[in-house]
PDB file of C-alpha atoms in Angstrom:
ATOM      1  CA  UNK A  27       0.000   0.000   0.000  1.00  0.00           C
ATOM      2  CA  UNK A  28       3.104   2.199   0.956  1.00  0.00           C
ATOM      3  CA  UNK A  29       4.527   1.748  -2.499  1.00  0.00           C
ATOM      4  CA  UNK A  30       1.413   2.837  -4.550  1.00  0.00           C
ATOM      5  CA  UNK A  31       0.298   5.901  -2.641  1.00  0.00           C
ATOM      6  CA  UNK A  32       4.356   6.715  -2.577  1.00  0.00           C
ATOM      7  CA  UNK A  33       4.195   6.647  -6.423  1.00  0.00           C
ATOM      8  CA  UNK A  34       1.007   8.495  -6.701  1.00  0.00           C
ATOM      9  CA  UNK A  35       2.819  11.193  -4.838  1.00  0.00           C
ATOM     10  CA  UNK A  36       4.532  11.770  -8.035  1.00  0.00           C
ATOM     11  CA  UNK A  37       1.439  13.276  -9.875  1.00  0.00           C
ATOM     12  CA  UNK A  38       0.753  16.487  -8.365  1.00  0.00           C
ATOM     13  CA  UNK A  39       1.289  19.490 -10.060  1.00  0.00           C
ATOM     14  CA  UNK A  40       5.698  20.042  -9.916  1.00  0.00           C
ATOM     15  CA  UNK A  41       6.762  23.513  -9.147  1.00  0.00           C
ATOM     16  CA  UNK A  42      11.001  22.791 -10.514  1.00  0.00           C
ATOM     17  CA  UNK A  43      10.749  21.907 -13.920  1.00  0.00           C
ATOM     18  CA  UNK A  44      13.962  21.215 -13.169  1.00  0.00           C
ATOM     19  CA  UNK A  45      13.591  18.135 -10.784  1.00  0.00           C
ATOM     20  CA  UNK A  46      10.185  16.417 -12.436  1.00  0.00           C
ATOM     21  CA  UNK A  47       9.682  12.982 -11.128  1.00  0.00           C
ATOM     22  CA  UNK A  48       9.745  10.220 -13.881  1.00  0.00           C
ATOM     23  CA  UNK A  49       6.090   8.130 -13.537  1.00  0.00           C
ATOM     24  CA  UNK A  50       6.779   5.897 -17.033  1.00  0.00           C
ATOM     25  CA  UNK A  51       4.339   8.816 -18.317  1.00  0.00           C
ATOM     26  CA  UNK A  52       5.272  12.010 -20.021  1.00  0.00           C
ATOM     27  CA  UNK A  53       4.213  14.927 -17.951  1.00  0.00           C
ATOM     28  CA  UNK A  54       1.448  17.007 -18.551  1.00  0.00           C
ATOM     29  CA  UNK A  55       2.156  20.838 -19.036  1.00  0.00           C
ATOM     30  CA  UNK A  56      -0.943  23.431 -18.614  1.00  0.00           C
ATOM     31  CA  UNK A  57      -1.096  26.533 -20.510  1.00  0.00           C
ATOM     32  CA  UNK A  58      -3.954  29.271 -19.348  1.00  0.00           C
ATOM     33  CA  UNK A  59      -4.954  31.807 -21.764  1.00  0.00           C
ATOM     34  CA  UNK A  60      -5.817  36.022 -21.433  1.00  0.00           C
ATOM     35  CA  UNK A  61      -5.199  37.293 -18.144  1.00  0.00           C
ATOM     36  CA  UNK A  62      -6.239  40.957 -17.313  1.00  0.00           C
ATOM     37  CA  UNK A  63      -5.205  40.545 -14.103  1.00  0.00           C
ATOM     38  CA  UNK A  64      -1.758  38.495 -13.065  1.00  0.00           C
ATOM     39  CA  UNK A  65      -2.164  38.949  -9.667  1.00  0.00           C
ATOM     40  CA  UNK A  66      -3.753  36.164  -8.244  1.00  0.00           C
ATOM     41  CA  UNK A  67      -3.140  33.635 -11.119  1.00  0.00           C
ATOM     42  CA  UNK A  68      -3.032  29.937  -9.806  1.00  0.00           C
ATOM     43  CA  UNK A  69      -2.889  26.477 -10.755  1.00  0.00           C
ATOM     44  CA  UNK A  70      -6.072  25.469  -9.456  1.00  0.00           C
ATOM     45  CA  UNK A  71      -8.226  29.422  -9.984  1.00  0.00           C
ATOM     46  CA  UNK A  72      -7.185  28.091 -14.001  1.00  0.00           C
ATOM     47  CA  UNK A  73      -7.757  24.268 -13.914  1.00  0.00           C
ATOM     48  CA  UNK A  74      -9.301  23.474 -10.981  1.00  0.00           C
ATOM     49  CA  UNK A  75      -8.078  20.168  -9.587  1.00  0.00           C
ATOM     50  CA  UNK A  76      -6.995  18.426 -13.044  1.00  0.00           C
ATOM     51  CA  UNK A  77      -2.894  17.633 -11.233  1.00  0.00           C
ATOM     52  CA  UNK A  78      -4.614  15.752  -8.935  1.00  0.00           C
ATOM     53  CA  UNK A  79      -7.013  13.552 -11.039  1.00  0.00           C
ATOM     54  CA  UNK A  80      -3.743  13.455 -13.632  1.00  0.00           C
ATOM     55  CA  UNK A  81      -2.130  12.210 -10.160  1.00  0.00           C
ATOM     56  CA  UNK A  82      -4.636   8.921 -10.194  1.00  0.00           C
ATOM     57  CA  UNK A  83      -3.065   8.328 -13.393  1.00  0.00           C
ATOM     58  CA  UNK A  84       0.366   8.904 -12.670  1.00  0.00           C
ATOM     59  CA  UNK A  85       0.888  11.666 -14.360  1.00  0.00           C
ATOM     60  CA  UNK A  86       3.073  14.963 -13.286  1.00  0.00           C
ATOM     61  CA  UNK A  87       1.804  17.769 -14.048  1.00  0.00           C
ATOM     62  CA  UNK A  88       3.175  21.619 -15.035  1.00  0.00           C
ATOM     63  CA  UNK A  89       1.906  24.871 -15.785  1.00  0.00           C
ATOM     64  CA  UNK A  90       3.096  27.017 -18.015  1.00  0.00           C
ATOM     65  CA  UNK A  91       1.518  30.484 -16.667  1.00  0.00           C
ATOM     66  CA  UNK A  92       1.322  32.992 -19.069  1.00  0.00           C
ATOM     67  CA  UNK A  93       1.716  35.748 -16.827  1.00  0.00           C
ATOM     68  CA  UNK A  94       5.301  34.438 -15.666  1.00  0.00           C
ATOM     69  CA  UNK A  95       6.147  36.561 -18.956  1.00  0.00           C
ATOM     70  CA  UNK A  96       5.793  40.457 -18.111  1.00  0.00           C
ATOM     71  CA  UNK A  97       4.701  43.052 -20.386  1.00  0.00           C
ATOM     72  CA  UNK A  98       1.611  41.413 -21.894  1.00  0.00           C
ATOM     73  CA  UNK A  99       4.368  40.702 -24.982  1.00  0.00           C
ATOM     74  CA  UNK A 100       2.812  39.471 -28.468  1.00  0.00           C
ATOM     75  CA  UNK A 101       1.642  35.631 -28.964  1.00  0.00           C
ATOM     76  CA  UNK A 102       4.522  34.405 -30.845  1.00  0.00           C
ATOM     77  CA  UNK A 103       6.772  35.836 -27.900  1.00  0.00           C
ATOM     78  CA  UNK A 104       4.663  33.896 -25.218  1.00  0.00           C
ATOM     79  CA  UNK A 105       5.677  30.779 -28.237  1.00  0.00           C
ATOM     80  CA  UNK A 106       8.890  31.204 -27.970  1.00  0.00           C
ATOM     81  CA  UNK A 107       8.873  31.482 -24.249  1.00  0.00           C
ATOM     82  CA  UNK A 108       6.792  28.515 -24.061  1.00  0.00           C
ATOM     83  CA  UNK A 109       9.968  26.677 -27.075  1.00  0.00           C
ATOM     84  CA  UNK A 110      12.659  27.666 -24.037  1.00  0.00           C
ATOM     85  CA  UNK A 111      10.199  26.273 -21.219  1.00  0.00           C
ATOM     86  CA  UNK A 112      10.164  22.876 -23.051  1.00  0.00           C
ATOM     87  CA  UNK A 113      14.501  22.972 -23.566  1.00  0.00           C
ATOM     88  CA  UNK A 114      14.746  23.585 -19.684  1.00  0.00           C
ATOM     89  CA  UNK A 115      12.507  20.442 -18.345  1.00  0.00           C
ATOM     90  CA  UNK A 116      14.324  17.925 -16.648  1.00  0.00           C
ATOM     91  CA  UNK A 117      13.494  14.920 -14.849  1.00  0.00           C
ATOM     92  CA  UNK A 118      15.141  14.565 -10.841  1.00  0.00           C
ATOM     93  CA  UNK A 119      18.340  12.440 -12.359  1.00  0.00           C
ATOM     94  CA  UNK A 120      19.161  15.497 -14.468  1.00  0.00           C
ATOM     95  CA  UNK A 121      17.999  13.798 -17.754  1.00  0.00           C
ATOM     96  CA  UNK A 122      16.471  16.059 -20.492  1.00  0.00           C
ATOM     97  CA  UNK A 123      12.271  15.456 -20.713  1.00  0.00           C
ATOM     98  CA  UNK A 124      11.939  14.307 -24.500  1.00  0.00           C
ATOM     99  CA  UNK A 125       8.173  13.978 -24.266  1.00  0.00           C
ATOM    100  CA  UNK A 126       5.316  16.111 -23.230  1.00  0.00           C
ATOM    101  CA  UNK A 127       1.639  15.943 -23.295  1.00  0.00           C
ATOM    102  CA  UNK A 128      -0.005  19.508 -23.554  1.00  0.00           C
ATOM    103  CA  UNK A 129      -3.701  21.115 -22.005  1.00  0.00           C
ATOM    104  CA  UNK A 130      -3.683  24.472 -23.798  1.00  0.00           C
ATOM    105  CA  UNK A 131      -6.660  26.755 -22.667  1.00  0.00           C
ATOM    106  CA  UNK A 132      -8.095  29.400 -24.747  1.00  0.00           C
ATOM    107  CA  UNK A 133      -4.779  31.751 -25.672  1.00  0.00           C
ATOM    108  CA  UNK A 134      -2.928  29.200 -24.839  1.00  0.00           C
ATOM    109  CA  UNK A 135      -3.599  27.310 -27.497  1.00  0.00           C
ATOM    110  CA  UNK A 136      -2.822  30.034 -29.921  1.00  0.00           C
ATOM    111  CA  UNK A 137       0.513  29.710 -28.221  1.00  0.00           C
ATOM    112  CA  UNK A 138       1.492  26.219 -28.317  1.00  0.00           C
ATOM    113  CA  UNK A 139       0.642  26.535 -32.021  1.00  0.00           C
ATOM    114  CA  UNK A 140       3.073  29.401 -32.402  1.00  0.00           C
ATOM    115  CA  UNK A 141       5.999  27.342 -30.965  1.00  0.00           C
ATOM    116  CA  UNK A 142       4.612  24.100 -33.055  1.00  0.00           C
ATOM    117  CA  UNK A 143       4.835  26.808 -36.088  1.00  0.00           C
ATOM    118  CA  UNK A 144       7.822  28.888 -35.540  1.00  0.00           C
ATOM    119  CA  UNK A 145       6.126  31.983 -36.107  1.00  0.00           C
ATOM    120  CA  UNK A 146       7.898  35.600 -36.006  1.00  0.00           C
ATOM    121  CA  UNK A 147       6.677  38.616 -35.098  1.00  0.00           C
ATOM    122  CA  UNK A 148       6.938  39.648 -38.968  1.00  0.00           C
ATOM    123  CA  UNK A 149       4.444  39.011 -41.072  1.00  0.00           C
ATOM    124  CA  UNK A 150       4.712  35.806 -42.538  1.00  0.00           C
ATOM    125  CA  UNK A 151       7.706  34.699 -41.067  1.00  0.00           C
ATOM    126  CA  UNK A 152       8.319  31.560 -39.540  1.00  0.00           C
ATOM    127  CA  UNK A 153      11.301  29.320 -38.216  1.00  0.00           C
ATOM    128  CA  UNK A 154       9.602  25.471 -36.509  1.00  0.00           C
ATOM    129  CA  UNK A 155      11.777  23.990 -34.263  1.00  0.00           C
ATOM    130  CA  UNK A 156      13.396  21.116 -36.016  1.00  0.00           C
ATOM    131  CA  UNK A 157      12.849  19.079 -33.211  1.00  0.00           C
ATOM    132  CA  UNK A 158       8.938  18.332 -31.368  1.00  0.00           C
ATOM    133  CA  UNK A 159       9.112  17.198 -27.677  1.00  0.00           C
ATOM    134  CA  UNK A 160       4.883  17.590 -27.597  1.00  0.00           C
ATOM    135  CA  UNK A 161       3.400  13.959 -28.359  1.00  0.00           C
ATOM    136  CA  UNK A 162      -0.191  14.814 -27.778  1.00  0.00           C
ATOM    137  CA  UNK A 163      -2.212  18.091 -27.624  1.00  0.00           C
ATOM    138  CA  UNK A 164      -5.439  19.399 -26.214  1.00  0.00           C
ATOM    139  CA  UNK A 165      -7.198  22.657 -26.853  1.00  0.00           C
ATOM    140  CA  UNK A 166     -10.082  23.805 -24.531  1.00  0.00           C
ATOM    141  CA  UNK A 167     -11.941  27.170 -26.215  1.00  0.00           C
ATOM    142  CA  UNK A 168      -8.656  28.536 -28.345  1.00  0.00           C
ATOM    143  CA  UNK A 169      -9.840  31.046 -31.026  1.00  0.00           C
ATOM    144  CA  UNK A 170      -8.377  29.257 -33.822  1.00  0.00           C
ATOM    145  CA  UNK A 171      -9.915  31.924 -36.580  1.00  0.00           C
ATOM    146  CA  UNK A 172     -10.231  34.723 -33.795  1.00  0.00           C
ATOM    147  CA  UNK A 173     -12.612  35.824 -31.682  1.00  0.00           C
ATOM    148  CA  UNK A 174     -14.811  39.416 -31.093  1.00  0.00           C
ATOM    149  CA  UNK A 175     -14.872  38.723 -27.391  1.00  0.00           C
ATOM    150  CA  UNK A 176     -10.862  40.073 -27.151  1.00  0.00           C
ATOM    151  CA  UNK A 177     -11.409  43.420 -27.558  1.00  0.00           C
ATOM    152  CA  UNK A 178     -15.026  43.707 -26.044  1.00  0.00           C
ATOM    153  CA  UNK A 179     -14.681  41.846 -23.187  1.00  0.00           C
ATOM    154  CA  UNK A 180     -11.683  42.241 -22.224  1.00  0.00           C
ATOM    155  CA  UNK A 181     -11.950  46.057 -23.149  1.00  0.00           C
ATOM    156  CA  UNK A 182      -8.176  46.097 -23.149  1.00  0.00           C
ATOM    157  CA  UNK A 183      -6.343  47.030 -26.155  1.00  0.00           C
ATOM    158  CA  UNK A 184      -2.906  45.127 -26.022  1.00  0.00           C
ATOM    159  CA  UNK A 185      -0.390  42.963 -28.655  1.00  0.00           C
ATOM    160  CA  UNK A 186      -2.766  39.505 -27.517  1.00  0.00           C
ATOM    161  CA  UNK A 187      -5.691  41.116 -27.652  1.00  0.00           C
ATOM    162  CA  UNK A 188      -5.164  42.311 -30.947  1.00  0.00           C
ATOM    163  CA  UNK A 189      -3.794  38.745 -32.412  1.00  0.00           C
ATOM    164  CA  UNK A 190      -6.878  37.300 -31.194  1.00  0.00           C
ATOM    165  CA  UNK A 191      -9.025  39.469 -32.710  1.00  0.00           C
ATOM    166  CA  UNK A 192     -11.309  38.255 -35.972  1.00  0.00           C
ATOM    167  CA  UNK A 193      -9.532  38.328 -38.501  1.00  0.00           C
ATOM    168  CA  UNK A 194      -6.111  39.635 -36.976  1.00  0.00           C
ATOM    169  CA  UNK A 195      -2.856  39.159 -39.266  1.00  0.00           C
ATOM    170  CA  UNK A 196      -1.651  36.983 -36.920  1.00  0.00           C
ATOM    171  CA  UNK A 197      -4.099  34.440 -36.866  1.00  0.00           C
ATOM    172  CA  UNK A 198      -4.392  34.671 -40.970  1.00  0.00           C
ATOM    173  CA  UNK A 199      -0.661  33.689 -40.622  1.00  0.00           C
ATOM    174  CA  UNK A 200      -1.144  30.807 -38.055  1.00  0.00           C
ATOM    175  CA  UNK A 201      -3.973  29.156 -40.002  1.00  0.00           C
ATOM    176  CA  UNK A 202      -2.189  29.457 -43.456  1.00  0.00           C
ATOM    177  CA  UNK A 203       1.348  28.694 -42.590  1.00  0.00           C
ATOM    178  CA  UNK A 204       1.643  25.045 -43.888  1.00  0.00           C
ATOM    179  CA  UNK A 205      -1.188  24.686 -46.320  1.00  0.00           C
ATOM    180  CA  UNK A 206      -1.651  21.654 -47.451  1.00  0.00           C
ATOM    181  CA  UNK A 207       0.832  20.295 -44.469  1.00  0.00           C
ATOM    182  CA  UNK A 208       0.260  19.389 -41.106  1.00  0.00           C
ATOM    183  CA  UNK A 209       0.002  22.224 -39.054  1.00  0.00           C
ATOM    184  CA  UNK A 210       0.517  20.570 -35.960  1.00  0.00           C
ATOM    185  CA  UNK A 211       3.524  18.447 -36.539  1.00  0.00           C
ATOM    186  CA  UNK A 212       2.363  15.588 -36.090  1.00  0.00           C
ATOM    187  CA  UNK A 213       1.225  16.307 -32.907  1.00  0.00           C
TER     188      UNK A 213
END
């Protein structure tokens, strides 16, 4: 009995990405999407208790908080943020993490496709990693082709806002990048 609820242990949501615990699963990283307020961003105020039924699973699980990067900077920034984030994880022996599983909410989303894609701040631009450590995805709400809601509910005009906006350059970028391609990578 010892054993098992010792090796549970291992599925709660890790604060060192640094020292994750290996399970024989990948971990799990989070993304959240839009905050207008940083201040009181948590784990659990963005996905409720999902480390701890991951944990029943054996799963570890990350979060990838959005507000970690200052400035409100533009999506593909937050992308390539979120490209370093995934070169830093470790596992406790010091080993490199080759394979993640990703929960991307709303922006998020946006974001994790901007790493999978490369994409620049210029127009148009793009440069994918050449390697993918994300085996499986899952969007909840992301405004693939844009949504109204960022600039009238939000009322904040910023760089995310604006990308996630109808019809935005940014997102006319994102969904035409690879036609005829996966978009995902294989993910």
């Amino acid at each position: 009995v010892w054993a098992a609820s010792a090796q549970l242990s291992f599925g709660q949501l890790v604060t060192n990405p640094q020292a994750i615990p290996r399970t024989g699963n990948p971990p799990v990283i989070f993304v959240n999407g839009y905050q207008t307020n940083c201040s009181s961003v948590t784990f659990a105020g963005e996905f409720g208790i999902a480390d701890q039924v991951l944990q029943a699973g054996n799963r570890a699980s990350l979060f990838f908080n959005t507000c970690n990067i200052s400035g409100k900077p533009p999506i593909e920034a937050l992308g390539t943020a979120f490209g370093s984030y995934l070169g830093t994880l470790t596992y406790a022996d010091a080993t490199p993490v080759t394979s993640v599983d990703v929960v991307a909410y709303s922006m998020g989303g946006l974001i994790v496709r901007s790493y999978l894609s490369g994409k620049q701040a210029t127009a148009g631009v793009f440069s994918p990693p050449t390697t993918i450590p994300i085996r499986k995805a899952i969007f909840i709400a992301t405004p693939n082709f844009g949504t109204p809601v960022a600039l009238l509910a939000f009322g904040l005009l910023d760089a995310q806002t604006t990308e996630m906006a109808s019809g935005s350059q940014f997102l006319m970028d994102l969904n035409t990048w690879n036609q005829t391609h996966d978009d995902l990578r294989g993910v």
